[in-house]
PDB file of C-alpha atoms in Angstrom:
ATOM      1  CA  MET A   1     181.803  40.704 112.358  1.00  0.00           C
ATOM      2  CA  ASN A   2     179.815  43.871 111.750  1.00  0.00           C
ATOM      3  CA  ILE A   3     181.686  44.520 108.506  1.00  0.00           C
ATOM      4  CA  PHE A   4     180.895  41.015 107.233  1.00  0.00           C
ATOM      5  CA  LEU A   5     177.243  41.421 108.159  1.00  0.00           C
ATOM      6  CA  GLY A   6     177.118  44.799 106.375  1.00  0.00           C
ATOM      7  CA  ILE A   7     178.670  43.356 103.206  1.00  0.00           C
ATOM      8  CA  LEU A   8     176.289  40.377 103.337  1.00  0.00           C
ATOM      9  CA  ILE A   9     173.229  42.633 103.650  1.00  0.00           C
ATOM     10  CA  LEU A  10     174.497  44.847 100.809  1.00  0.00           C
ATOM     11  CA  ASP A  11     175.120  41.744  98.683  1.00  0.00           C
ATOM     12  CA  ILE A  12     171.593  40.424  99.286  1.00  0.00           C
ATOM     13  CA  PHE A  13     170.083  43.854  98.598  1.00  0.00           C
ATOM     14  CA  LEU A  14     172.007  44.221  95.314  1.00  0.00           C
ATOM     15  CA  THR A  15     171.002  40.700  94.225  1.00  0.00           C
ATOM     16  CA  ILE A  16     167.324  41.442  94.856  1.00  0.00           C
ATOM     17  CA  ALA A  17     167.631  44.801  93.088  1.00  0.00           C
ATOM     18  CA  GLY A  18     169.317  43.041  90.162  1.00  0.00           C
ATOM     19  CA  PHE A  19     166.398  40.645  89.799  1.00  0.00           C
ATOM     20  CA  ILE A  20     163.852  43.450  89.984  1.00  0.00           C
ATOM     21  CA  LEU A  21     165.734  45.696  87.559  1.00  0.00           C
ATOM     22  CA  LYS A  22     167.205  42.960  85.359  1.00  0.00           C
ATOM     23  CA  PHE A  23     166.177  44.706  82.139  1.00  0.00           C
ATOM     24  CA  PHE A  24     168.896  47.323  82.904  1.00  0.00           C
ATOM     25  CA  ILE A  25     171.602  44.649  83.100  1.00  0.00           C
ATOM     26  CA  ASN A  26     173.049  43.267  79.882  1.00  0.00           C
ATOM     27  CA  GLU A  27     172.190  39.574  79.358  1.00  0.00           C
ATOM     28  CA  ASN A  28     175.862  38.624  79.098  1.00  0.00           C
ATOM     29  CA  PHE A  29     176.528  39.944  82.628  1.00  0.00           C
ATOM     30  CA  ARG A  30     173.489  38.576  84.514  1.00  0.00           C
ATOM     31  CA  TRP A  31     174.765  35.083  85.344  1.00  0.00           C
ATOM     32  CA  PRO A  32     178.369  36.102  86.092  1.00  0.00           C
ATOM     33  CA  LEU A  33     177.143  38.842  88.439  1.00  0.00           C
ATOM     34  CA  PHE A  34     174.691  36.465  90.097  1.00  0.00           C
ATOM     35  CA  SER A  35     177.412  33.797  90.462  1.00  0.00           C
ATOM     36  CA  PHE A  36     179.817  36.325  91.972  1.00  0.00           C
ATOM     37  CA  SER A  37     177.135  37.550  94.378  1.00  0.00           C
ATOM     38  CA  LEU A  38     176.270  33.991  95.414  1.00  0.00           C
ATOM     39  CA  ALA A  39     179.924  33.065  95.933  1.00  0.00           C
ATOM     40  CA  LEU A  40     180.527  36.219  97.986  1.00  0.00           C
ATOM     41  CA  GLY A  41     177.478  35.476 100.138  1.00  0.00           C
ATOM     42  CA  VAL A  42     178.556  31.883 100.788  1.00  0.00           C
ATOM     43  CA  TYR A  43     182.114  33.002 101.619  1.00  0.00           C
ATOM     44  CA  ILE A  44     180.868  35.597 104.132  1.00  0.00           C
ATOM     45  CA  ILE A  45     178.470  33.123 105.773  1.00  0.00           C
ATOM     46  CA  ILE A  46     181.293  30.583 106.187  1.00  0.00           C
ATOM     47  CA  ARG A  47     183.583  33.259 107.659  1.00  0.00           C
ATOM     48  CA  LEU A  48     180.860  34.332 110.112  1.00  0.00           C
ATOM     49  CA  MET A  49     180.256  30.744 111.214  1.00  0.00           C
ATOM     50  CA  ASN A  50     183.991  30.167 111.838  1.00  0.00           C
ATOM     51  CA  LEU A  51     184.532  33.460 113.680  1.00  0.00           C
ATOM     52  CA  ARG A  52     185.812  32.958 117.245  1.00  0.00           C
ATOM     53  CA  ILE A  53     186.869  35.180 120.120  1.00  0.00           C
ATOM     54  CA  PHE A  54     190.067  34.234 121.966  1.00  0.00           C
ATOM     55  CA  GLN A  55     190.163  35.251 125.633  1.00  0.00           C
ATOM     56  CA  PHE A  56     193.129  34.696 127.955  1.00  0.00           C
ATOM     57  CA  GLU A  57     193.021  35.264 131.697  1.00  0.00           C
ATOM     58  CA  ASN A  58     195.753  34.835 134.314  1.00  0.00           C
ATOM     59  CA  SER A  59     194.768  35.446 137.934  1.00  0.00           C
ATOM     60  CA  GLY A  60     198.228  34.613 139.256  1.00  0.00           C
ATOM     61  CA  ALA A  61     197.281  31.183 140.561  1.00  0.00           C
ATOM     62  CA  ILE A  62     195.210  29.832 137.662  1.00  0.00           C
ATOM     63  CA  PHE A  63     195.299  30.637 133.960  1.00  0.00           C
ATOM     64  CA  SER A  64     192.399  29.995 131.610  1.00  0.00           C
ATOM     65  CA  VAL A  65     191.849  30.210 127.868  1.00  0.00           C
ATOM     66  CA  LYS A  66     188.395  30.639 126.369  1.00  0.00           C
ATOM     67  CA  ARG A  67     187.449  30.504 122.699  1.00  0.00           C
ATOM     68  CA  TYR A  68     183.857  31.106 121.644  1.00  0.00           C
ATOM     69  CA  HIS A  69     181.602  32.530 118.942  1.00  0.00           C
ATOM     70  CA  PRO A  70     180.670  36.227 119.448  1.00  0.00           C
ATOM     71  CA  LEU A  71     176.932  35.484 119.216  1.00  0.00           C
ATOM     72  CA  LYS A  72     177.066  32.808 121.939  1.00  0.00           C
ATOM     73  CA  LYS A  73     174.788  33.636 124.816  1.00  0.00           C
ATOM     74  CA  GLY A  74     175.074  32.288 128.324  1.00  0.00           C
ATOM     75  CA  ILE A  75     178.038  30.842 130.175  1.00  0.00           C
ATOM     76  CA  VAL A  76     181.300  30.385 128.288  1.00  0.00           C
ATOM     77  CA  PHE A  77     183.410  27.541 129.646  1.00  0.00           C
ATOM     78  CA  PRO A  78     187.212  27.617 129.335  1.00  0.00           C
ATOM     79  CA  MET A  79     189.036  25.321 126.940  1.00  0.00           C
ATOM     80  CA  VAL A  80     192.114  25.246 129.154  1.00  0.00           C
ATOM     81  CA  GLU A  81     192.190  25.949 132.886  1.00  0.00           C
ATOM     82  CA  TYR A  82     195.196  24.908 134.968  1.00  0.00           C
ATOM     83  CA  PRO A  83     197.290  26.229 137.851  1.00  0.00           C
ATOM     84  CA  VAL A  84     200.134  28.473 136.692  1.00  0.00           C
ATOM     85  CA  ASN A  85     202.788  26.279 138.322  1.00  0.00           C
ATOM     86  CA  MET A  86     201.798  23.367 136.032  1.00  0.00           C
ATOM     87  CA  LEU A  87     202.559  25.340 132.852  1.00  0.00           C
ATOM     88  CA  ARG A  88     205.677  24.079 131.084  1.00  0.00           C
ATOM     89  CA  THR A  89     205.801  25.905 127.739  1.00  0.00           C
ATOM     90  CA  LEU A  90     203.848  28.548 125.912  1.00  0.00           C
ATOM     91  CA  LYS A  91     204.685  28.915 122.214  1.00  0.00           C
ATOM     92  CA  ARG A  92     203.300  30.691 119.216  1.00  0.00           C
ATOM     93  CA  ASP A  93     203.280  28.868 115.881  1.00  0.00           C
ATOM     94  CA  ARG A  94     202.886  31.267 112.953  1.00  0.00           C
ATOM     95  CA  LEU A  95     201.316  30.148 109.709  1.00  0.00           C
ATOM     96  CA  LEU A  96     200.336  32.089 106.600  1.00  0.00           C
ATOM     97  CA  PHE A  97     196.724  32.951 107.490  1.00  0.00           C
ATOM     98  CA  SER A  98     196.401  32.032 111.154  1.00  0.00           C
ATOM     99  CA  ASP A  99     198.450  31.521 114.276  1.00  0.00           C
ATOM    100  CA  PHE A 100     198.391  28.782 116.871  1.00  0.00           C
ATOM    101  CA  ILE A 101     199.090  29.119 120.573  1.00  0.00           C
ATOM    102  CA  ILE A 102     200.612  25.894 121.874  1.00  0.00           C
ATOM    103  CA  ILE A 103     200.329  25.330 125.613  1.00  0.00           C
ATOM    104  CA  GLU A 104     202.039  22.418 127.343  1.00  0.00           C
ATOM    105  CA  VAL A 105     200.925  21.577 130.859  1.00  0.00           C
ATOM    106  CA  HIS A 106     202.383  19.006 133.263  1.00  0.00           C
ATOM    107  CA  SER A 107     199.858  16.395 134.381  1.00  0.00           C
ATOM    108  CA  LYS A 108     200.184  14.992 137.904  1.00  0.00           C
ATOM    109  CA  LYS A 109     197.953  11.992 137.237  1.00  0.00           C
ATOM    110  CA  LYS A 110     199.767  10.641 134.191  1.00  0.00           C
ATOM    111  CA  ASP A 111     203.139  12.263 134.937  1.00  0.00           C
ATOM    112  CA  LYS A 112     203.507  13.516 131.375  1.00  0.00           C
ATOM    113  CA  LEU A 113     202.862  16.643 129.330  1.00  0.00           C
ATOM    114  CA  ILE A 114     199.435  17.548 127.964  1.00  0.00           C
ATOM    115  CA  ARG A 115     199.562  19.687 124.837  1.00  0.00           C
ATOM    116  CA  PHE A 116     196.836  22.111 123.741  1.00  0.00           C
ATOM    117  CA  SER A 117     196.905  23.774 120.325  1.00  0.00           C
ATOM    118  CA  ILE A 118     194.519  26.732 120.010  1.00  0.00           C
ATOM    119  CA  LYS A 119     193.890  28.516 116.723  1.00  0.00           C
ATOM    120  CA  VAL A 120     193.913  32.313 116.944  1.00  0.00           C
ATOM    121  CA  SER A 121     193.619  34.966 114.259  1.00  0.00           C
ATOM    122  CA  SER A 122     194.915  38.547 114.196  1.00  0.00           C
ATOM    123  CA  PHE A 123     197.106  37.859 117.227  1.00  0.00           C
ATOM    124  CA  SER A 124     199.824  40.513 117.388  1.00  0.00           C
ATOM    125  CA  GLU A 125     203.333  40.159 118.735  1.00  0.00           C
ATOM    126  CA  GLY A 126     202.481  42.585 121.546  1.00  0.00           C
ATOM    127  CA  ASP A 127     199.543  40.441 122.636  1.00  0.00           C
ATOM    128  CA  TYR A 128     201.774  37.373 122.703  1.00  0.00           C
ATOM    129  CA  ARG A 129     204.423  39.191 124.783  1.00  0.00           C
ATOM    130  CA  LYS A 130     201.779  40.358 127.285  1.00  0.00           C
ATOM    131  CA  MET A 131     200.492  36.810 127.558  1.00  0.00           C
ATOM    132  CA  LYS A 132     204.005  35.406 128.033  1.00  0.00           C
ATOM    133  CA  ASN A 133     204.994  38.100 130.548  1.00  0.00           C
ATOM    134  CA  SER A 134     201.913  37.456 132.694  1.00  0.00           C
ATOM    135  CA  PHE A 135     203.473  34.123 133.740  1.00  0.00           C
ATOM    136  CA  GLN A 136     206.718  35.675 135.009  1.00  0.00           C
TER     137      GLN A 136
END
C-alpha cells in the first residue's frame, strides 16, 4: 500500500511539474505523457480501493476468517466464524492473478453444506499449508 501511495504522489507531483514547466516538454509529447500519467493515477487509485487484508485465526474450537481494507478503523467483523468440528473441506483454487480459499461448512439447521469463497492475493503455498495444518 505504501508503494502505491508513493507512486501516486510522485505521479501527481510530476504532472503538476509538467504543467508548470511545459515549455521544456516538446508539444508532441505533452498529451501522451499526460494521458499516461492520468491512466497510471486511475490504475493506482483502483488498486488501493480494492486492497484487502486476509486474516485467518484458529483457536482450536472456533475458526474465523476476516477480510478488510487496511485503512478501516474500528471493529473488524469476521466473514466466516464457525466451530472447527463443522468444517468439511478447505481448498485453494489458483487462478492467474489471484487465489480463492474455498471453505465448506456443515450446517445443522439446513443439514447441508454452506460454501464460502474468499478472494486472497499473494497467498503462498506455505501459508496455505499452515492454515490447513491448524485444523489437524
